[in-house]
Amino acid sequence: MDTIVNYLLKSRGRQIRLADIPRYLGFAAVLLLAGCAVRPVNPPIAEYHRGEGYTLASRRQFAANPNLVILAFSGGGTRAAAFSYGVLEALRRTEIVGPTGKREPFLDEVNIITGVSGGSFTALAYGLYGDRLFDIYQKAFLKRDVQAELIARVLNPLNWGALSSTGWGRSEIAAELYDKILFHGATFADLDRGNGPLISVTATDLATGFRLPFNQGVFDILCSDLDAVPLSRAAAASSAVPVALSPVTLNNYGGTCGFHVPPWLRRFENPATMPRPAARVAAWLKEMEVYNDGIDHPYVHLVDGGVSDNVGLRSVMDVLQAYLAARLIGEPTPLDHLRRIVVFVVNSQSDPSIDWDKRESPPGIVATLLKVTGEPIDRNSDEAVEQLKDMAANWQLLRRIRNSPAFAAKKDPALSAVMNAPNIDLHVVDVSFGALKDRAEARYLDNLPTSFVLPDKAVDRLRAAAGEILRESPDFQQLLHATSATSLVIPAKAGT
């Protein structure tokens, strides 16, 4: 930029005439446009190998563990990132005492973390850094004006040429910023090599509305290598708010690597002959079939994951529904060794106060647009949480009936659905602002904006609220009791 300015002002020692300005501005534009950028391309895989790459089945600790602990981080900008970070802090401070008397953080028991939009940053960063996250995350991301830095990059003339490039938009600038301040060149290969929980962040396919989780199982359908995808691009895709940010584009090579549906899922391709839970599995398989044709669908344009699933639960529920359907027909699944599944729903959904019904003048265009687009997303999020709770209650009832002496004595083949019901204890721990006993604090958190900048004080209050909700949660206390363990919760220091 200095070169352009100097050229225009000095013009090699000549005085600039008014008539020459258009010519000089045209020259400046050429220099700016010369800074075009090439869209990052996710590479293909030559041959599909089931179970390889960054999937839950490939995690060594999963196969030997009878417990499956899942954290689902919702969307909501820095509000969501800070609230989910507070849950990580609280679980790290909660020590489980096992039968041997050895204490270990509850956080070490977590197997999967799903993330959407703002929650995806915390999920990916914890997957990358582990315990180091607690030393760097606040300064690097939570207590940083990420939004101002992003706007400055978009408005910087040096980036205008890149922004005019095909397939390279504002979300690519965002990905570069996220990489610089948080991920530092890391890709999913860095997560694949680690021993921590599986991280799965979700975006939404703009063309179809389908959810697209970043895990190798889905990338196998695209015939692409997830290990080569930068974490910053996954975060950018999951948080690409439509209009404000551009879609993130992936190449689809579907149909070129020999991908085929795993045998235990193939039976659900015809839901007419399957029990009712198979319908959801069949619908998901049908959705994914679109990506198996890379010739007619060579590109996938991704936007904010909150558009299709703002609490990160849909993928979890798909897996549980598939497992339930398989159990009902006696089909073996990769989850058969489990005895307990725990899902923490970390929902930073806000409910800002409005006074529209107190004024004669209706709200403006922007406020109306935000309301009509956000309300269905929030309603779908609430329904997903309730569906998961209903599922847990049904599993508990079936399990109780199945294990009762009276039922065991009958052994009625007509009750095969009960006989094959999941023998898994499913717990749901709801962590949301509505659980706070301090209603004034809950209202304060509800009114925090969905943006990528918050006051430091707001970040601290979000973190503290997460810890308080967990401490007071009957579901969490019941879980600790059910595991025959005790907990020691070390209170956080104020302002840390």
PDB file of C-alpha atoms in Angstrom, residues 267-388:
ATOM      1  CA  ARG A 267     -29.994 -52.325   6.319  1.00  0.00           C
ATOM      2  CA  PHE A 268     -31.675 -48.998   6.998  1.00  0.00           C
ATOM      3  CA  GLU A 269     -31.733 -47.899   3.373  1.00  0.00           C
ATOM      4  CA  ASN A 270     -35.307 -49.254   3.136  1.00  0.00           C
ATOM      5  CA  PRO A 271     -37.108 -47.865   6.200  1.00  0.00           C
ATOM      6  CA  ALA A 272     -40.422 -49.556   5.241  1.00  0.00           C
ATOM      7  CA  THR A 273     -39.156 -52.870   6.618  1.00  0.00           C
ATOM      8  CA  MET A 274     -37.407 -51.346   9.635  1.00  0.00           C
ATOM      9  CA  PRO A 275     -38.614 -50.225  13.085  1.00  0.00           C
ATOM     10  CA  ARG A 276     -39.630 -46.570  13.430  1.00  0.00           C
ATOM     11  CA  PRO A 277     -36.234 -45.205  14.630  1.00  0.00           C
ATOM     12  CA  ALA A 278     -34.775 -46.305  11.286  1.00  0.00           C
ATOM     13  CA  ALA A 279     -36.611 -43.486   9.480  1.00  0.00           C
ATOM     14  CA  ARG A 280     -34.176 -40.850  10.744  1.00  0.00           C
ATOM     15  CA  VAL A 281     -31.215 -43.028   9.714  1.00  0.00           C
ATOM     16  CA  ALA A 282     -32.713 -43.596   6.257  1.00  0.00           C
ATOM     17  CA  ALA A 283     -33.282 -39.852   5.827  1.00  0.00           C
ATOM     18  CA  TRP A 284     -29.657 -39.117   6.756  1.00  0.00           C
ATOM     19  CA  LEU A 285     -28.387 -41.762   4.307  1.00  0.00           C
ATOM     20  CA  LYS A 286     -30.516 -40.225   1.571  1.00  0.00           C
ATOM     21  CA  GLU A 287     -29.120 -36.773   2.329  1.00  0.00           C
ATOM     22  CA  MET A 288     -25.548 -38.018   2.227  1.00  0.00           C
ATOM     23  CA  GLU A 289     -26.171 -39.800  -1.091  1.00  0.00           C
ATOM     24  CA  VAL A 290     -26.174 -36.362  -2.780  1.00  0.00           C
ATOM     25  CA  TYR A 291     -22.483 -36.008  -1.986  1.00  0.00           C
ATOM     26  CA  ASN A 292     -21.664 -39.381  -3.539  1.00  0.00           C
ATOM     27  CA  ASP A 293     -21.961 -37.752  -6.978  1.00  0.00           C
ATOM     28  CA  GLY A 294     -19.079 -35.340  -7.377  1.00  0.00           C
ATOM     29  CA  ILE A 295     -19.743 -34.911 -11.091  1.00  0.00           C
ATOM     30  CA  ASP A 296     -23.147 -33.256 -10.706  1.00  0.00           C
ATOM     31  CA  HIS A 297     -22.276 -31.727  -7.318  1.00  0.00           C
ATOM     32  CA  PRO A 298     -18.566 -30.788  -7.541  1.00  0.00           C
ATOM     33  CA  TYR A 299     -18.685 -28.091  -4.840  1.00  0.00           C
ATOM     34  CA  VAL A 300     -20.140 -27.730  -1.358  1.00  0.00           C
ATOM     35  CA  HIS A 301     -20.729 -24.203  -0.051  1.00  0.00           C
ATOM     36  CA  LEU A 302     -20.875 -24.087   3.737  1.00  0.00           C
ATOM     37  CA  VAL A 303     -22.370 -21.506   6.093  1.00  0.00           C
ATOM     38  CA  ASP A 304     -22.968 -21.255   9.842  1.00  0.00           C
ATOM     39  CA  GLY A 305     -23.781 -24.602  11.451  1.00  0.00           C
ATOM     40  CA  GLY A 306     -26.374 -22.897  13.629  1.00  0.00           C
ATOM     41  CA  VAL A 307     -28.667 -22.603  10.600  1.00  0.00           C
ATOM     42  CA  SER A 308     -29.286 -26.373  10.708  1.00  0.00           C
ATOM     43  CA  ASP A 309     -28.391 -27.245  14.316  1.00  0.00           C
ATOM     44  CA  ASN A 310     -27.587 -24.512  16.804  1.00  0.00           C
ATOM     45  CA  VAL A 311     -26.912 -26.805  19.774  1.00  0.00           C
ATOM     46  CA  GLY A 312     -24.757 -29.419  18.050  1.00  0.00           C
ATOM     47  CA  LEU A 313     -27.153 -32.232  18.984  1.00  0.00           C
ATOM     48  CA  ARG A 314     -28.537 -33.451  15.676  1.00  0.00           C
ATOM     49  CA  SER A 315     -25.518 -35.551  14.784  1.00  0.00           C
ATOM     50  CA  VAL A 316     -25.504 -37.043  18.292  1.00  0.00           C
ATOM     51  CA  MET A 317     -29.185 -37.907  18.008  1.00  0.00           C
ATOM     52  CA  ASP A 318     -28.668 -39.444  14.561  1.00  0.00           C
ATOM     53  CA  VAL A 319     -26.064 -41.807  16.014  1.00  0.00           C
ATOM     54  CA  LEU A 320     -28.285 -42.706  18.979  1.00  0.00           C
ATOM     55  CA  GLN A 321     -31.295 -43.293  16.711  1.00  0.00           C
ATOM     56  CA  ALA A 322     -29.199 -45.514  14.449  1.00  0.00           C
ATOM     57  CA  TYR A 323     -27.977 -47.458  17.467  1.00  0.00           C
ATOM     58  CA  LEU A 324     -31.536 -47.878  18.797  1.00  0.00           C
ATOM     59  CA  ALA A 325     -32.842 -49.052  15.419  1.00  0.00           C
ATOM     60  CA  ALA A 326     -29.984 -51.537  15.081  1.00  0.00           C
ATOM     61  CA  ARG A 327     -30.630 -52.913  18.570  1.00  0.00           C
ATOM     62  CA  LEU A 328     -34.321 -53.430  17.816  1.00  0.00           C
ATOM     63  CA  ILE A 329     -33.481 -55.704  14.874  1.00  0.00           C
ATOM     64  CA  GLY A 330     -30.534 -57.405  16.574  1.00  0.00           C
ATOM     65  CA  GLU A 331     -27.890 -55.839  14.319  1.00  0.00           C
ATOM     66  CA  PRO A 332     -24.406 -55.451  15.884  1.00  0.00           C
ATOM     67  CA  THR A 333     -23.087 -51.862  16.120  1.00  0.00           C
ATOM     68  CA  PRO A 334     -19.824 -50.157  17.184  1.00  0.00           C
ATOM     69  CA  LEU A 335     -21.580 -48.941  20.360  1.00  0.00           C
ATOM     70  CA  ASP A 336     -22.567 -52.350  21.746  1.00  0.00           C
ATOM     71  CA  HIS A 337     -19.829 -52.351  24.389  1.00  0.00           C
ATOM     72  CA  LEU A 338     -21.114 -49.149  26.019  1.00  0.00           C
ATOM     73  CA  ARG A 339     -22.910 -49.175  29.363  1.00  0.00           C
ATOM     74  CA  ARG A 340     -23.325 -45.430  29.929  1.00  0.00           C
ATOM     75  CA  ILE A 341     -23.699 -42.421  27.616  1.00  0.00           C
ATOM     76  CA  VAL A 342     -23.595 -38.902  29.062  1.00  0.00           C
ATOM     77  CA  VAL A 343     -24.489 -35.841  26.982  1.00  0.00           C
ATOM     78  CA  PHE A 344     -23.798 -32.339  28.320  1.00  0.00           C
ATOM     79  CA  VAL A 345     -25.925 -29.873  26.362  1.00  0.00           C
ATOM     80  CA  VAL A 346     -24.034 -26.585  26.730  1.00  0.00           C
ATOM     81  CA  ASN A 347     -26.576 -24.139  25.358  1.00  0.00           C
ATOM     82  CA  SER A 348     -25.767 -20.416  25.359  1.00  0.00           C
ATOM     83  CA  GLN A 349     -28.980 -19.550  23.513  1.00  0.00           C
ATOM     84  CA  SER A 350     -30.002 -16.044  24.541  1.00  0.00           C
ATOM     85  CA  ASP A 351     -33.407 -14.467  24.995  1.00  0.00           C
ATOM     86  CA  PRO A 352     -32.824 -10.698  24.790  1.00  0.00           C
ATOM     87  CA  SER A 353     -35.439  -8.407  26.236  1.00  0.00           C
ATOM     88  CA  ILE A 354     -37.648  -6.572  23.734  1.00  0.00           C
ATOM     89  CA  ASP A 355     -40.320  -3.930  24.267  1.00  0.00           C
ATOM     90  CA  TRP A 356     -41.972  -3.997  20.848  1.00  0.00           C
ATOM     91  CA  ASP A 357     -45.392  -4.615  22.341  1.00  0.00           C
ATOM     92  CA  LYS A 358     -45.082  -1.431  24.402  1.00  0.00           C
ATOM     93  CA  ARG A 359     -44.508   0.890  21.436  1.00  0.00           C
ATOM     94  CA  GLU A 360     -46.790   1.912  18.595  1.00  0.00           C
ATOM     95  CA  SER A 361     -43.965   1.995  16.060  1.00  0.00           C
ATOM     96  CA  PRO A 362     -42.988  -1.459  14.760  1.00  0.00           C
ATOM     97  CA  PRO A 363     -39.352  -2.611  14.871  1.00  0.00           C
ATOM     98  CA  GLY A 364     -36.982  -1.785  12.024  1.00  0.00           C
ATOM     99  CA  ILE A 365     -35.954  -4.013   9.149  1.00  0.00           C
ATOM    100  CA  VAL A 366     -32.751  -5.330  10.771  1.00  0.00           C
ATOM    101  CA  ALA A 367     -34.415  -6.107  14.101  1.00  0.00           C
ATOM    102  CA  THR A 368     -37.292  -7.848  12.339  1.00  0.00           C
ATOM    103  CA  LEU A 369     -34.958  -9.866  10.144  1.00  0.00           C
ATOM    104  CA  LEU A 370     -32.899 -11.007  13.131  1.00  0.00           C
ATOM    105  CA  LYS A 371     -36.045 -12.030  14.987  1.00  0.00           C
ATOM    106  CA  VAL A 372     -37.733 -13.960  12.187  1.00  0.00           C
ATOM    107  CA  THR A 373     -34.529 -15.821  11.317  1.00  0.00           C
ATOM    108  CA  GLY A 374     -33.426 -16.457  14.887  1.00  0.00           C
ATOM    109  CA  GLU A 375     -36.766 -17.581  16.321  1.00  0.00           C
ATOM    110  CA  PRO A 376     -37.062 -20.792  14.220  1.00  0.00           C
ATOM    111  CA  ILE A 377     -33.432 -21.664  15.003  1.00  0.00           C
ATOM    112  CA  ASP A 378     -34.038 -21.228  18.741  1.00  0.00           C
ATOM    113  CA  ARG A 379     -37.267 -23.236  18.574  1.00  0.00           C
ATOM    114  CA  ASN A 380     -35.548 -26.089  16.735  1.00  0.00           C
ATOM    115  CA  SER A 381     -32.757 -26.001  19.329  1.00  0.00           C
ATOM    116  CA  ASP A 382     -35.270 -26.295  22.178  1.00  0.00           C
ATOM    117  CA  GLU A 383     -37.001 -29.194  20.428  1.00  0.00           C
ATOM    118  CA  ALA A 384     -33.703 -31.022  19.926  1.00  0.00           C
ATOM    119  CA  VAL A 385     -32.901 -30.780  23.643  1.00  0.00           C
ATOM    120  CA  GLU A 386     -36.374 -32.023  24.600  1.00  0.00           C
ATOM    121  CA  GLN A 387     -36.177 -34.901  22.106  1.00  0.00           C
ATOM    122  CA  LEU A 388     -32.888 -35.992  23.629  1.00  0.00           C
TER     123      LEU A 388
END
